[in-house]
Coordinates of C-alpha atoms and ligand atoms in Angstrom, one line a residue:
M1 CA -64.0 -79.2 -22.5
S2 CA -66.0 -78.8 -25.7
I3 CA -64.4 -77.3 -28.8
R4 CA -66.7 -74.3 -28.4
T5 CA -65.4 -73.6 -24.8
K6 CA -61.8 -74.1 -25.9
L7 CA -62.3 -71.6 -28.7
L8 CA -64.0 -69.1 -26.4
L9 CA -61.1 -69.5 -23.9
A10 CA -58.5 -69.0 -26.6
G11 CA -60.4 -66.0 -27.9
A12 CA -60.5 -64.5 -24.4
A13 CA -56.7 -65.1 -24.0
L14 CA -56.1 -63.3 -27.3
V15 CA -58.2 -60.3 -26.2
G16 CA -56.3 -60.2 -22.9
A17 CA -52.9 -60.3 -24.7
S18 CA -53.8 -57.5 -27.1
A19 CA -55.2 -55.4 -24.2
F20 CA -51.9 -56.0 -22.4
A21 CA -49.9 -54.9 -25.5
A22 CA -52.2 -51.8 -25.9
A23 CA -51.7 -50.9 -22.2
Q24 CA -47.9 -51.2 -22.7
A25 CA -48.0 -49.0 -25.8
E26 CA -50.1 -46.5 -23.9
D27 CA -47.4 -46.5 -21.2
A28 CA -44.7 -45.6 -23.7
V29 CA -44.1 -41.9 -24.4
K30 CA -43.2 -41.2 -28.0
I31 CA -40.9 -38.4 -29.1
G32 CA -40.8 -37.4 -32.7
L33 CA -37.3 -36.3 -33.4
I34 CA -37.2 -34.4 -36.7
L35 CA -33.6 -33.7 -37.9
P36 CA -31.6 -33.0 -41.0
M37 CA -29.8 -36.3 -41.3
T38 CA -28.9 -35.8 -44.9
G39 CA -28.1 -32.7 -47.0
G40 CA -26.2 -29.5 -46.1
Q41 CA -27.2 -29.5 -42.5
A42 CA -26.5 -33.1 -41.8
S43 CA -23.8 -32.4 -39.2
T44 CA -26.4 -30.8 -37.0
G45 CA -28.7 -33.8 -37.3
K46 CA -25.9 -36.2 -36.5
Q47 CA -24.7 -34.2 -33.5
I48 CA -28.2 -34.0 -32.0
D49 CA -29.0 -37.7 -32.7
N50 CA -25.7 -38.7 -31.1
A51 CA -26.4 -36.5 -28.0
V52 CA -29.9 -37.9 -27.5
K53 CA -28.5 -41.5 -27.7
L54 CA -25.8 -40.6 -25.2
Y55 CA -28.2 -39.0 -22.7
M56 CA -30.5 -42.0 -22.9
K57 CA -27.6 -44.4 -22.4
Q58 CA -26.6 -42.5 -19.3
H59 CA -30.1 -42.0 -17.9
G60 CA -32.0 -45.0 -19.1
D61 CA -35.1 -45.2 -21.3
T62 CA -37.8 -45.0 -18.6
V63 CA -39.1 -41.9 -16.9
A64 CA -41.9 -41.8 -14.2
G65 CA -42.7 -45.4 -15.1
K66 CA -43.1 -44.7 -18.8
K67 CA -40.8 -46.1 -21.5
I68 CA -39.4 -43.4 -23.8
E69 CA -39.5 -44.2 -27.5
I70 CA -37.7 -42.0 -30.0
I71 CA -39.0 -41.9 -33.6
L72 CA -36.2 -40.3 -35.7
K73 CA -37.2 -38.7 -39.1
D74 CA -35.0 -37.0 -41.6
D75 CA -36.4 -33.8 -43.0
A76 CA -33.1 -32.9 -44.9
A77 CA -33.8 -29.4 -43.6
V78 CA -36.6 -28.9 -46.1
P79 CA -39.5 -27.2 -44.3
D80 CA -42.2 -28.9 -46.4
N81 CA -40.8 -32.2 -45.2
T82 CA -40.7 -31.0 -41.6
K83 CA -44.4 -30.1 -41.8
R84 CA -45.4 -33.4 -43.3
L85 CA -43.4 -35.4 -40.9
A86 CA -44.6 -33.5 -37.9
Q87 CA -48.2 -34.1 -39.0
E88 CA -47.6 -37.8 -39.5
L89 CA -45.9 -38.1 -36.1
I90 CA -48.7 -36.3 -34.3
V91 CA -51.6 -37.9 -36.1
N92 CA -50.4 -41.5 -36.8
D93 CA -47.8 -42.1 -34.2
K94 CA -49.5 -40.0 -31.5
V95 CA -46.2 -38.6 -30.2
S96 CA -46.3 -36.5 -27.1
F97 CA -43.4 -34.2 -28.2
I98 CA -41.9 -33.1 -31.5
A99 CA -38.3 -32.1 -31.2
G100 CA -35.1 -31.3 -33.1
F101 CA -35.4 -28.7 -36.0
G102 CA -32.1 -28.1 -37.5
I103 CA -32.9 -24.7 -39.1
T104 CA -35.3 -21.9 -38.4
P105 CA -37.6 -22.5 -41.4
A106 CA -38.1 -26.1 -40.1
A107 CA -39.0 -24.8 -36.6
F108 CA -41.4 -22.3 -38.2
A109 CA -43.1 -25.0 -40.3
A110 CA -44.0 -27.2 -37.4
A111 CA -45.2 -24.4 -35.1
P112 CA -48.9 -24.3 -36.3
L113 CA -49.2 -28.0 -35.8
A114 CA -47.8 -27.8 -32.3
T115 CA -50.4 -25.2 -31.5
Q116 CA -53.3 -27.1 -33.1
A117 CA -52.4 -30.4 -31.4
K118 CA -51.2 -28.9 -28.1
V119 CA -48.0 -30.9 -28.5
P120 CA -44.7 -29.4 -27.1
E121 CA -42.2 -28.5 -29.8
V122 CA -38.7 -28.6 -28.3
V123 CA -36.3 -26.6 -30.5
M124 CA -32.8 -28.0 -30.1
A125 CA -30.9 -26.2 -32.9
A126 CA -32.6 -23.2 -34.6
G127 CA -31.7 -19.7 -33.4
T128 CA -33.9 -17.0 -34.7
S129 CA -35.4 -15.0 -31.8
V130 CA -39.0 -15.0 -33.0
I131 CA -39.3 -18.8 -33.1
T132 CA -40.7 -19.1 -29.6
E133 CA -43.4 -16.5 -30.4
R134 CA -44.7 -18.7 -33.2
S135 CA -46.5 -21.1 -30.7
P136 CA -47.2 -21.2 -27.0
Y137 CA -46.1 -24.9 -27.2
I138 CA -42.5 -24.1 -28.3
V139 CA -39.6 -24.3 -25.9
R140 CA -36.0 -23.8 -26.9
T141 CA -32.8 -25.4 -25.7
S142 CA -30.4 -24.1 -28.4
F143 CA -29.6 -20.3 -28.4
T144 CA -30.5 -17.2 -30.2
L145 CA -28.2 -15.3 -32.6
A146 CA -29.1 -12.1 -30.7
Q147 CA -27.6 -13.5 -27.5
S148 CA -24.1 -13.8 -29.0
S149 CA -24.2 -11.1 -31.7
T150 CA -25.0 -8.3 -29.3
I151 CA -22.1 -9.3 -27.0
I152 CA -19.5 -9.6 -29.8
G153 CA -20.7 -6.2 -31.1
D154 CA -19.9 -4.6 -27.8
W155 CA -16.6 -6.5 -27.5
A156 CA -15.5 -5.4 -30.9
V157 CA -16.0 -1.7 -30.0
K158 CA -14.1 -2.1 -26.7
N159 CA -11.2 -3.9 -28.4
G160 CA -10.3 -1.2 -31.0
I161 CA -12.2 -2.7 -34.0
K162 CA -13.5 0.3 -35.9
K163 CA -14.3 -0.9 -39.4
V164 CA -16.1 -4.2 -40.1
A165 CA -17.3 -5.9 -43.2
T166 CA -20.2 -8.4 -42.6
L167 CA -20.9 -11.7 -44.3
T168 CA -24.1 -13.4 -43.2
S169 CA -26.2 -16.3 -44.4
D170 CA -29.2 -14.9 -46.2
Y171 CA -32.1 -16.2 -44.0
A172 CA -33.8 -15.4 -40.7
P173 CA -30.9 -16.2 -38.2
G174 CA -28.4 -14.5 -40.4
N175 CA -30.6 -11.4 -40.5
D176 CA -30.9 -11.5 -36.7
A177 CA -27.1 -11.9 -36.3
L178 CA -26.5 -8.9 -38.6
K179 CA -29.2 -6.7 -37.0
F180 CA -28.1 -7.2 -33.4
F181 CA -24.4 -7.0 -34.2
K182 CA -24.9 -3.8 -36.2
E183 CA -27.0 -2.2 -33.5
H184 CA -24.4 -2.7 -30.8
F185 CA -21.3 -2.1 -32.9
T186 CA -22.5 1.2 -34.5
A187 CA -24.0 2.4 -31.2
G188 CA -20.5 2.1 -29.8
G189 CA -19.0 4.2 -32.8
G190 CA -18.1 1.4 -35.2
T191 CA -18.6 1.6 -39.0
I192 CA -19.9 -1.1 -41.4
V193 CA -17.9 -0.8 -44.6
E194 CA -19.3 -3.7 -46.6
E195 CA -22.4 -5.9 -46.2
V196 CA -22.7 -9.2 -48.0
K197 CA -25.3 -11.9 -47.8
V198 CA -24.7 -15.4 -49.0
P199 CA -27.3 -18.1 -49.8
L200 CA -28.0 -20.8 -47.2
A201 CA -27.6 -23.7 -49.7
N202 CA -24.1 -24.5 -51.0
P203 CA -22.6 -21.0 -50.6
D204 CA -19.5 -20.1 -52.6
F205 CA -17.7 -17.5 -50.5
A206 CA -14.9 -16.7 -52.9
P207 CA -16.5 -14.0 -55.0
F208 CA -17.4 -12.1 -51.9
L209 CA -14.1 -12.5 -50.1
Q210 CA -12.2 -10.4 -52.7
R211 CA -14.6 -7.6 -52.1
M212 CA -14.2 -7.9 -48.4
K213 CA -10.4 -7.8 -48.8
D214 CA -10.5 -4.7 -50.9
S215 CA -12.7 -2.8 -48.4
K216 CA -9.8 -3.2 -45.9
P217 CA -11.8 -3.7 -42.7
D218 CA -10.2 -4.3 -39.3
A219 CA -12.4 -7.4 -39.0
M220 CA -15.1 -9.4 -40.7
F221 CA -18.3 -10.3 -38.9
V222 CA -19.4 -13.7 -40.1
F223 CA -22.5 -15.8 -39.5
V224 CA -22.8 -19.1 -41.3
P225 CA -24.8 -22.0 -39.8
A226 CA -23.2 -25.0 -38.2
G227 CA -21.5 -27.2 -40.8
Q228 CA -20.3 -24.4 -43.1
G229 CA -17.5 -22.9 -41.0
G230 CA -14.9 -25.3 -42.4
S231 CA -15.5 -24.4 -46.1
F232 CA -15.7 -20.7 -45.2
M233 CA -12.3 -20.7 -43.4
K234 CA -10.7 -22.6 -46.2
Q235 CA -11.7 -20.0 -48.7
Y236 CA -10.8 -17.2 -46.3
A237 CA -7.3 -18.6 -46.0
E238 CA -7.0 -19.3 -49.8
R239 CA -7.8 -15.7 -50.6
G240 CA -5.2 -14.5 -48.1
L241 CA -7.5 -12.6 -45.8
D242 CA -5.7 -14.0 -42.7
K243 CA -2.4 -12.8 -44.1
A244 CA -4.0 -9.4 -44.8
G245 CA -4.7 -9.2 -41.1
I246 CA -8.5 -9.2 -41.4
K247 CA -9.7 -11.1 -38.4
V248 CA -12.9 -13.1 -38.2
I249 CA -15.4 -12.2 -35.4
G250 CA -19.0 -13.3 -34.9
P251 CA -21.3 -15.7 -33.1
G252 CA -19.4 -19.0 -32.6
D253 CA -21.3 -21.0 -35.2
V254 CA -18.4 -20.4 -37.7
M255 CA -15.9 -21.9 -35.2
D256 CA -18.0 -25.0 -34.5
D257 CA -16.0 -27.5 -32.4
D258 CA -16.7 -30.5 -34.6
L259 CA -15.0 -28.7 -37.6
L260 CA -12.4 -26.5 -35.8
N261 CA -9.5 -28.9 -35.8
G262 CA -9.8 -29.2 -39.6
M263 CA -9.5 -25.5 -40.1
G264 CA -5.8 -25.3 -39.5
D265 CA -3.8 -22.3 -38.3
A266 CA -5.8 -19.7 -40.2
A267 CA -8.4 -20.1 -37.4
L268 CA -5.8 -19.3 -34.6
G269 CA -6.7 -16.2 -32.7
T270 CA -10.3 -16.0 -33.9
V271 CA -12.5 -14.4 -31.3
T272 CA -16.2 -15.3 -31.2
A273 CA -19.0 -15.1 -28.6
H274 CA -20.9 -18.3 -28.1
I275 CA -22.8 -20.5 -25.7
Y276 CA -20.7 -23.6 -25.8
S277 CA -17.1 -24.6 -26.2
A278 CA -15.8 -28.2 -26.0
A279 CA -13.0 -26.6 -23.9
H280 CA -15.5 -25.3 -21.3
P281 CA -13.6 -26.2 -18.1
S282 CA -16.4 -27.7 -15.9
Q283 CA -16.1 -31.3 -14.8
M284 CA -19.5 -32.0 -16.3
N285 CA -18.3 -30.9 -19.7
K286 CA -15.0 -32.8 -19.5
D287 CA -17.0 -36.0 -18.8
F288 CA -19.5 -35.1 -21.6
V289 CA -16.7 -34.5 -24.2
A290 CA -14.8 -37.6 -23.2
T291 CA -17.9 -39.9 -23.4
Y292 CA -19.1 -38.3 -26.7
E293 CA -15.7 -38.7 -28.3
K294 CA -15.5 -42.3 -27.1
D295 CA -18.9 -43.2 -28.4
F296 CA -18.9 -41.3 -31.7
G297 CA -15.2 -40.7 -32.6
Q298 CA -15.5 -36.9 -32.8
R299 CA -15.7 -33.8 -30.7
P300 CA -19.2 -32.6 -29.8
G301 CA -20.2 -29.1 -31.0
F302 CA -22.9 -26.7 -29.8
M303 CA -25.6 -28.6 -31.7
A304 CA -24.9 -31.7 -29.7
V305 CA -25.3 -29.8 -26.5
G306 CA -28.7 -28.3 -27.6
G307 CA -29.9 -31.9 -28.2
Y308 CA -28.5 -33.2 -24.9
D309 CA -30.3 -30.4 -23.0
G310 CA -33.4 -30.8 -25.0
I311 CA -33.9 -34.5 -24.1
H312 CA -33.0 -33.7 -20.5
L313 CA -35.8 -31.0 -20.5
I314 CA -38.3 -33.6 -21.8
Y315 CA -37.2 -36.2 -19.1
A316 CA -37.4 -33.5 -16.4
A317 CA -40.8 -32.3 -17.5
L318 CA -42.2 -35.9 -17.6
E319 CA -40.8 -36.5 -14.1
K320 CA -42.6 -33.3 -12.9
T321 CA -45.9 -34.3 -14.4
G322 CA -45.6 -37.9 -13.0
G323 CA -45.6 -39.2 -16.6
K324 CA -48.7 -37.3 -17.7
T325 CA -48.4 -36.2 -21.4
D326 CA -50.9 -33.4 -21.4
G327 CA -49.3 -30.7 -23.5
D328 CA -50.3 -27.8 -21.3
A329 CA -49.0 -29.6 -18.2
L330 CA -45.7 -30.4 -19.9
I331 CA -45.2 -26.8 -21.0
A332 CA -46.1 -25.5 -17.5
A333 CA -43.5 -28.0 -16.1
M334 CA -40.8 -26.8 -18.4
K335 CA -41.3 -23.1 -17.6
G336 CA -38.7 -21.9 -15.1
M337 CA -36.8 -25.2 -15.2
K338 CA -33.1 -24.8 -14.2
W339 CA -30.2 -27.2 -14.6
E340 CA -26.5 -27.7 -15.2
S341 CA -25.6 -28.3 -18.8
P342 CA -22.2 -29.1 -20.3
R343 CA -22.2 -25.5 -21.4
G344 CA -22.8 -24.2 -17.9
P345 CA -25.9 -23.3 -15.9
I346 CA -29.1 -22.8 -18.0
S347 CA -32.8 -22.2 -17.4
I348 CA -36.1 -21.8 -19.4
D349 CA -37.4 -18.3 -19.1
P350 CA -41.0 -18.8 -17.8
D351 CA -42.3 -15.8 -19.7
T352 CA -40.8 -16.5 -23.1
R353 CA -40.1 -20.3 -23.0
D354 CA -36.7 -19.4 -24.4
I355 CA -33.3 -20.4 -23.0
V356 CA -31.4 -18.3 -20.5
Q357 CA -27.6 -19.0 -20.5
N358 CA -24.1 -17.8 -20.2
V359 CA -22.4 -16.3 -23.3
Y360 CA -18.7 -16.7 -23.4
I361 CA -16.1 -14.8 -25.3
R362 CA -13.5 -17.3 -26.7
K363 CA -10.3 -17.2 -28.6
V364 CA -9.0 -20.1 -30.8
E365 CA -5.8 -21.4 -29.3
K366 CA -3.8 -24.6 -29.6
V367 CA -4.1 -26.8 -26.6
N368 CA -2.0 -30.1 -26.6
G369 CA -1.7 -29.7 -30.4
Q370 CA -5.4 -29.3 -31.0
L371 CA -7.4 -26.2 -31.8
Y372 CA -10.0 -25.1 -29.2
N373 CA -12.2 -22.1 -28.5
V374 CA -10.7 -21.1 -25.1
E375 CA -13.2 -19.1 -23.1
F376 CA -11.8 -15.9 -21.4
E377 CA -14.8 -13.8 -20.4
T378 CA -18.3 -14.8 -19.2
F379 CA -21.6 -12.9 -19.5
K380 CA -23.9 -14.6 -17.1
D381 CA -27.6 -15.6 -17.5
V382 CA -28.2 -13.9 -20.8
K383 CA -31.9 -13.7 -21.8
D384 CA -32.7 -13.4 -25.5
P385 CA -32.3 -9.7 -26.3
G386 CA -34.4 -10.2 -29.5
K387 CA -37.8 -10.6 -28.0
T388 CA -40.3 -8.1 -29.2
K389 CA -41.5 -6.0 -26.3
K390 CA -45.1 -6.6 -25.5
Ligands
PHB401 C1 -31.0 -21.6 -37.7 O1 -31.4 -22.0 -38.9 O2 -31.8 -21.1 -36.9 C2 -29.6 -21.9 -37.4 C3 -28.9 -23.0 -37.9 C4 -27.6 -23.2 -37.6 C5 -26.9 -22.3 -36.7 C6 -27.6 -21.2 -36.2 C7 -28.9 -21.0 -36.5 O3 -25.6 -22.5 -36.5

């Protein structure tokens, strides 16, 4: 064989090898997971990252013949970061999904990019009602604040709570929580005696707690995002609001399972409405909690479940499209999807692309020496009450 022939053959082999590698890369489905892994919302990012890892360990990393590749990016819950990272993931990495989004402003920031690129945006954490209306490519597996706040508003009225002071985080989901609670509570005859909004970043609750105590409400309605419940409850107890008999009620974010045990006895008896409790008594949840605790050394909270269900939804959609990654086909596949989650039965509303799920009323109790949100009443298949009527 001449040198020339040898060189030609070697060249052909190289071309073949790179074509093979390209085909393999084409066969991979990339998912851009944008989460707050640092900063004030880091516990949300950690929980979702853990849950996605757990799901993939249980279900493998291949769907419909395609390898699933997760590209994790930390946006520190800064919406400008979210936008830049989503853009890079879509344009450079050619991801087929963007997913995660630890806070509402992050989910908002990515929405125009999802629309422009026709890439599904799977919202696994954020909870403002209007998010799914920001793009036809958004699907949510977390919750809305309206789902739980309407229900706790009705519950408060029925359970003899007449005067409430509110403390909510001053951004979109806090405003939803306040609005929907107030609507239901006052319609039932309740009165709001004090209304306080606290900043999202590094809130100091102490100055407001004294005002709350002085207004002598029967209960305090509280919304703070996942990760802040521990410091809130510490200051609530330090100011003696528990001793003054002022109960905390609200959506369950403030009683997040991953912090609950650290709150101590001040949390005992707290009643909240929420979509997930680590004490949910299904076999699936018992297995989920046990495996999560074994792998990550802590209890999963509701953010973990939003991530676990979000990656499930992506797997199930890919299965339904036979591995096709066309954005419209994936969204069509997701609409109306129903499955069993560790939180109970859930589905994706085909009209709004938002999650439909049970909301549970729970009370903090000690079970085997540990604090748990023990569910005692179930509202089945709750759609988001916060959708604007078209
Ligand atoms: C949100 O920003 O939408 C959000 C974050 C954490 C929560 C609830 C809502 O616990």
